[in-house]
Amino acid sequence: MKHFESIDPALLLSAYAQGIFPMADGADDPSVHWVEPRLRAILPLDGFRLSHSLKKTIVADRFRVTTDRAFADMVALCAEPASDRPTTWINPVIKASYDRLFQIGHAHSVECWQGDELVGGLYGVSLGRAFFGESMVSRVRDASKVALAHLVARLVAGGWKLLDCQFITPHLASLGAIEIRQADYLARLYSVLAGGDGAAAGAGVGAAGVSPPSPPFVAGDWGALDALGAAAEPDFVAAGATGSPPGYVIAQLLTNTS
């Protein structure tokens, strides 16, 4: 355990580049600890499971989806206790640390709204062409699924090669997440940070003793999806109706890549 007011962004990004991330034991815990799971969940970007019902929800634009419009609010919503998650690992140190990453462009959020109410979404960290999902939340049915679909579409459009989900859950598994050994995860991560695609890396290959690549890393393009949305619907940029392309653009992109 170590006490921080916030974690220095360079230290935090260096930890992610080595497959490590911070957590707290509770919302009131003043300290954080570093976590390196033995088994790691990832969601292959060509393996997102777009069910018929979820596709209908996305195409119907049931939610207004935005990105990076309410990052701090998204983190706060993820930290709120709920019936299915009475405790949280997001303490003030975590909130402050990821807000600092957001300010320098290394953290992003995807928000789902109904009217003016934030009802779900997710946030995570971006480093090179790897994206590290930190937390996701639904306050109404399907909000987190829609947010994750929009995230995957954005990562595919922007050239990302790895989506880290940290720990497997039945919810994530139903959407296509798989679990791999930490050594295999590190091999994939190092490949992606070094400019590779990470696709075959780690298949039975241990990463022990291998140093992570050194920055700078080639970054993905977070705005590439918006360009696709503008090409598909010229009024998209001018209208700014959703902050993310219409649902049919998301569904089409995911159908083509799954």
Short mmCIF file of C-alpha atoms in Angstrom, two decimals:
data_model
loop_
_atom_site.label_atom_id
_atom_site.label_comp_id
_atom_site.label_asym_id
_atom_site.label_seq_id
_atom_site.Cartn_x
_atom_site.Cartn_y
_atom_site.Cartn_z
CA MET A 1 0.00 0.00 0.00
CA LYS A 2 1.12 3.52 -0.68
CA HIS A 3 -0.50 6.86 0.12
CA PHE A 4 -0.87 9.43 -2.67
CA GLU A 5 -2.87 12.59 -3.26
CA SER A 6 -2.74 11.52 -6.89
CA ILE A 7 -0.46 9.29 -8.90
CA ASP A 8 1.98 11.07 -11.18
CA PRO A 9 0.82 10.57 -14.80
CA ALA A 10 4.24 9.37 -15.95
CA LEU A 11 4.33 6.74 -13.19
CA LEU A 12 0.78 5.65 -13.95
CA LEU A 13 1.42 5.27 -17.69
CA SER A 14 4.67 3.43 -17.01
CA ALA A 15 2.72 0.98 -14.85
CA TYR A 16 0.19 0.36 -17.62
CA ALA A 17 3.02 -0.23 -20.07
CA GLN A 18 4.18 -3.02 -17.74
CA GLY A 19 0.75 -4.60 -17.29
CA ILE A 20 0.09 -3.13 -13.84
CA PHE A 21 -2.73 -0.89 -12.64
CA PRO A 22 -3.78 0.69 -9.30
CA MET A 23 -6.81 -0.08 -7.15
CA ALA A 24 -8.04 0.87 -3.70
CA ASP A 25 -9.72 -1.40 -1.17
CA GLY A 26 -12.67 0.96 -0.85
CA ALA A 27 -13.99 4.44 -1.54
CA ASP A 28 -12.72 5.70 1.83
CA ASP A 29 -9.33 3.99 1.63
CA PRO A 30 -6.65 6.72 1.49
CA SER A 31 -4.15 4.41 -0.22
CA VAL A 32 -3.81 2.41 -3.43
CA HIS A 33 -2.07 -0.81 -4.33
CA TRP A 34 -0.72 -2.08 -7.63
CA VAL A 35 -2.40 -5.06 -9.25
CA GLU A 36 -0.98 -7.60 -11.71
CA PRO A 37 -3.58 -10.36 -12.23
CA ARG A 38 -2.46 -13.91 -12.93
CA LEU A 39 -5.22 -14.11 -15.53
CA ARG A 40 -6.17 -11.15 -17.70
CA ALA A 41 -9.37 -10.37 -19.56
CA ILE A 42 -9.19 -8.88 -23.04
CA LEU A 43 -11.86 -8.26 -25.65
CA PRO A 44 -10.56 -9.02 -29.16
CA LEU A 45 -11.62 -6.09 -31.29
CA ASP A 46 -12.78 -8.41 -34.07
CA GLY A 47 -14.70 -10.55 -31.60
CA PHE A 48 -17.31 -8.22 -30.13
CA ARG A 49 -20.60 -10.13 -29.89
CA LEU A 50 -23.30 -7.93 -31.34
CA SER A 51 -26.53 -9.73 -30.53
CA HIS A 52 -29.67 -9.04 -32.54
CA SER A 53 -31.32 -7.29 -29.60
CA LEU A 54 -28.28 -5.12 -28.87
CA LYS A 55 -28.00 -4.20 -32.55
CA LYS A 56 -31.64 -3.07 -32.52
CA THR A 57 -31.00 -0.94 -29.43
CA ILE A 58 -27.93 0.68 -31.00
CA VAL A 59 -29.60 1.35 -34.36
CA ALA A 60 -32.64 2.84 -32.62
CA ASP A 61 -30.35 5.36 -30.86
CA ARG A 62 -32.12 4.71 -27.56
CA PHE A 63 -29.33 6.62 -25.83
CA ARG A 64 -27.58 9.84 -26.73
CA VAL A 65 -23.94 8.77 -26.76
CA THR A 66 -21.08 11.19 -26.22
CA THR A 67 -17.38 10.86 -25.65
CA ASP A 68 -15.15 12.90 -23.32
CA ARG A 69 -18.05 15.25 -22.54
CA ALA A 70 -18.38 14.34 -18.85
CA PHE A 71 -15.28 12.41 -17.83
CA ALA A 72 -15.32 13.33 -14.13
CA ASP A 73 -19.05 12.64 -13.92
CA MET A 74 -18.51 9.26 -15.57
CA VAL A 75 -15.84 8.28 -13.04
CA ALA A 76 -18.10 9.47 -10.20
CA LEU A 77 -21.02 7.42 -11.53
CA CYS A 78 -18.82 4.32 -11.74
CA ALA A 79 -17.81 4.92 -8.12
CA GLU A 80 -21.36 5.17 -6.79
CA PRO A 81 -22.59 2.13 -4.85
CA ALA A 82 -25.39 0.12 -6.44
CA SER A 83 -27.42 -2.96 -5.57
CA ASP A 84 -25.12 -5.18 -7.63
CA ARG A 85 -21.94 -3.40 -6.49
CA PRO A 86 -22.23 -2.08 -2.92
CA THR A 87 -18.52 -1.21 -2.66
CA THR A 88 -16.04 0.37 -5.04
CA TRP A 89 -12.29 0.39 -5.60
CA ILE A 90 -12.47 4.00 -6.89
CA ASN A 91 -11.25 6.32 -4.13
CA PRO A 92 -10.32 10.04 -4.29
CA VAL A 93 -6.75 9.16 -5.31
CA ILE A 94 -8.02 7.14 -8.27
CA LYS A 95 -10.43 9.91 -9.28
CA ALA A 96 -7.74 12.59 -9.16
CA SER A 97 -5.16 10.44 -10.94
CA TYR A 98 -7.37 9.57 -13.90
CA ASP A 99 -8.59 13.14 -14.19
CA ARG A 100 -4.94 14.14 -14.65
CA LEU A 101 -4.59 11.50 -17.39
CA PHE A 102 -7.74 12.82 -19.04
CA GLN A 103 -6.35 16.36 -19.04
CA ILE A 104 -3.30 15.22 -21.01
CA GLY A 105 -5.26 13.06 -23.45
CA HIS A 106 -4.45 9.62 -22.03
CA ALA A 107 -7.89 8.83 -20.63
CA HIS A 108 -11.29 8.83 -22.31
CA SER A 109 -14.92 8.29 -21.44
CA VAL A 110 -17.99 7.16 -23.35
CA GLU A 111 -21.25 8.43 -21.88
CA CYS A 112 -24.85 7.31 -22.40
CA TRP A 113 -27.62 9.81 -21.71
CA GLN A 114 -31.38 9.83 -21.51
CA GLY A 115 -32.33 13.45 -21.82
CA ASP A 116 -29.95 15.30 -19.53
CA GLU A 117 -29.41 12.32 -17.22
CA LEU A 118 -26.18 10.33 -17.38
CA VAL A 119 -27.40 6.73 -17.20
CA GLY A 120 -24.29 4.69 -18.01
CA GLY A 121 -21.01 4.43 -19.80
CA LEU A 122 -17.36 3.69 -19.21
CA TYR A 123 -13.90 5.18 -18.93
CA GLY A 124 -10.38 3.95 -19.52
CA VAL A 125 -6.76 4.71 -20.33
CA SER A 126 -5.16 4.99 -23.76
CA LEU A 127 -1.48 4.28 -24.34
CA GLY A 128 -0.21 3.81 -27.87
CA ARG A 129 -2.70 1.53 -29.60
CA ALA A 130 -3.71 -0.22 -26.39
CA PHE A 131 -6.82 0.80 -24.48
CA PHE A 132 -7.29 -0.23 -20.87
CA GLY A 133 -10.91 -0.31 -19.74
CA GLU A 134 -11.18 0.79 -16.14
CA SER A 135 -14.85 0.71 -15.20
CA MET A 136 -18.28 0.59 -16.79
CA VAL A 137 -21.73 1.17 -15.36
CA SER A 138 -25.43 0.95 -16.21
CA ARG A 139 -28.20 2.75 -14.40
CA VAL A 140 -30.72 1.62 -17.03
CA ARG A 141 -30.83 -1.54 -19.09
CA ASP A 142 -28.21 -1.92 -21.87
CA ALA A 143 -26.45 1.42 -21.24
CA SER A 144 -23.05 -0.15 -20.55
CA LYS A 145 -23.44 -2.54 -23.50
CA VAL A 146 -24.15 0.35 -25.84
CA ALA A 147 -21.19 2.30 -24.43
CA LEU A 148 -18.89 -0.68 -24.94
CA ALA A 149 -20.14 -1.15 -28.51
CA HIS A 150 -19.40 2.51 -29.25
CA LEU A 151 -15.96 2.12 -27.65
CA VAL A 152 -15.08 -0.96 -29.70
CA ALA A 153 -16.22 0.79 -32.89
CA ARG A 154 -14.10 3.82 -32.00
CA LEU A 155 -11.04 1.67 -31.30
CA VAL A 156 -11.46 -0.28 -34.54
CA ALA A 157 -11.84 2.91 -36.57
CA GLY A 158 -8.87 4.53 -34.85
CA GLY A 159 -6.40 1.70 -35.30
CA TRP A 160 -6.22 0.30 -31.77
CA LYS A 161 -5.00 -3.29 -31.45
CA LEU A 162 -5.71 -4.25 -27.84
CA LEU A 163 -8.64 -3.73 -25.47
CA ASP A 164 -7.76 -4.75 -21.92
CA CYS A 165 -10.70 -5.49 -19.61
CA GLN A 166 -8.59 -6.43 -16.54
CA PHE A 167 -10.88 -9.06 -14.96
CA ILE A 168 -13.36 -11.38 -16.67
CA THR A 169 -17.03 -11.17 -15.70
CA PRO A 170 -20.06 -12.99 -17.11
CA HIS A 171 -21.24 -9.65 -18.52
CA LEU A 172 -17.98 -9.08 -20.40
CA ALA A 173 -17.76 -12.71 -21.51
CA SER A 174 -21.24 -12.43 -23.04
CA LEU A 175 -19.92 -9.56 -25.17
CA GLY A 176 -16.85 -11.45 -26.40
CA ALA A 177 -14.20 -11.00 -23.70
CA ILE A 178 -11.79 -13.86 -23.10
CA GLU A 179 -9.28 -14.67 -20.37
CA ILE A 180 -5.57 -15.25 -21.03
CA ARG A 181 -2.45 -15.76 -18.91
CA GLN A 182 -0.72 -12.61 -17.72
CA ALA A 183 2.47 -13.66 -19.53
CA ASP A 184 0.53 -13.94 -22.79
CA TYR A 185 -1.14 -10.61 -22.11
CA LEU A 186 2.24 -8.94 -21.60
CA ALA A 187 3.53 -10.38 -24.87
CA ARG A 188 0.49 -8.95 -26.69
CA LEU A 189 0.82 -5.62 -24.92
CA TYR A 190 4.53 -5.28 -25.66
CA SER A 191 3.92 -6.18 -29.30
CA VAL A 192 1.23 -3.51 -29.64
CA LEU A 193 3.31 -0.83 -27.91
CA ALA A 194 6.24 -1.70 -30.18
CA GLY A 195 4.06 -1.12 -33.24
CA GLY A 196 2.87 -4.66 -33.92
CA ASP A 197 -0.67 -5.96 -34.02
CA GLY A 198 -0.39 -8.20 -30.96
CA ALA A 199 -2.61 -10.78 -32.66
CA ALA A 200 -0.39 -13.86 -32.44
CA ALA A 201 1.92 -12.64 -29.70
CA GLY A 202 1.71 -14.45 -26.43
CA ALA A 203 0.34 -17.73 -27.74
CA GLY A 204 2.33 -19.97 -25.43
CA VAL A 205 5.13 -17.42 -25.22
CA GLY A 206 6.22 -16.20 -21.81
CA ALA A 207 7.10 -12.56 -21.36
CA ALA A 208 9.28 -13.05 -18.29
CA GLY A 209 12.50 -11.16 -18.53
CA VAL A 210 11.35 -9.12 -21.52
CA SER A 211 11.44 -5.37 -21.01
CA PRO A 212 8.49 -3.27 -22.17
CA PRO A 213 9.10 -1.05 -25.20
CA SER A 214 10.12 2.52 -24.54
CA PRO A 215 7.94 5.51 -25.47
CA PRO A 216 6.98 7.35 -27.55
CA PHE A 217 4.34 4.95 -28.83
CA VAL A 218 2.31 5.34 -32.01
CA ALA A 219 -1.13 6.41 -30.83
CA GLY A 220 -4.56 5.46 -32.08
CA ASP A 221 -6.85 8.13 -33.54
CA TRP A 222 -9.72 8.74 -31.12
CA GLY A 223 -11.49 10.99 -33.63
CA ALA A 224 -11.39 8.62 -36.61
CA LEU A 225 -14.88 7.30 -35.86
CA ASP A 226 -16.28 10.82 -36.02
CA ALA A 227 -14.86 11.20 -39.52
CA LEU A 228 -16.66 8.00 -40.55
CA GLY A 229 -19.85 9.37 -39.05
CA ALA A 230 -19.48 12.61 -40.96
CA ALA A 231 -18.89 10.72 -44.20
CA ALA A 232 -21.98 8.58 -43.64
CA GLU A 233 -24.17 11.49 -42.54
CA PRO A 234 -22.94 14.95 -43.58
CA ASP A 235 -25.18 16.70 -41.05
CA PHE A 236 -23.59 14.75 -38.18
CA VAL A 237 -20.83 17.27 -37.43
CA ALA A 238 -23.00 20.33 -37.86
CA ALA A 239 -25.87 18.94 -35.82
CA GLY A 240 -23.74 17.54 -33.02
CA ALA A 241 -26.83 15.59 -32.02
CA THR A 242 -25.16 12.66 -30.32
CA GLY A 243 -21.47 13.43 -29.97
CA SER A 244 -20.88 9.98 -31.44
CA PRO A 245 -21.97 8.76 -34.88
CA PRO A 246 -25.51 7.45 -35.37
CA GLY A 247 -26.17 3.93 -34.20
CA TYR A 248 -26.45 2.44 -37.66
CA VAL A 249 -22.85 3.50 -38.35
CA ILE A 250 -21.72 1.75 -35.15
CA ALA A 251 -23.68 -1.41 -35.94
CA GLN A 252 -22.38 -1.55 -39.51
CA LEU A 253 -18.78 -1.17 -38.39
CA LEU A 254 -19.12 -3.87 -35.74
CA THR A 255 -20.88 -6.21 -38.16
CA ASN A 256 -18.05 -5.81 -40.66
CA THR A 257 -15.35 -6.52 -38.08
CA SER A 258 -16.92 -9.37 -36.11
#
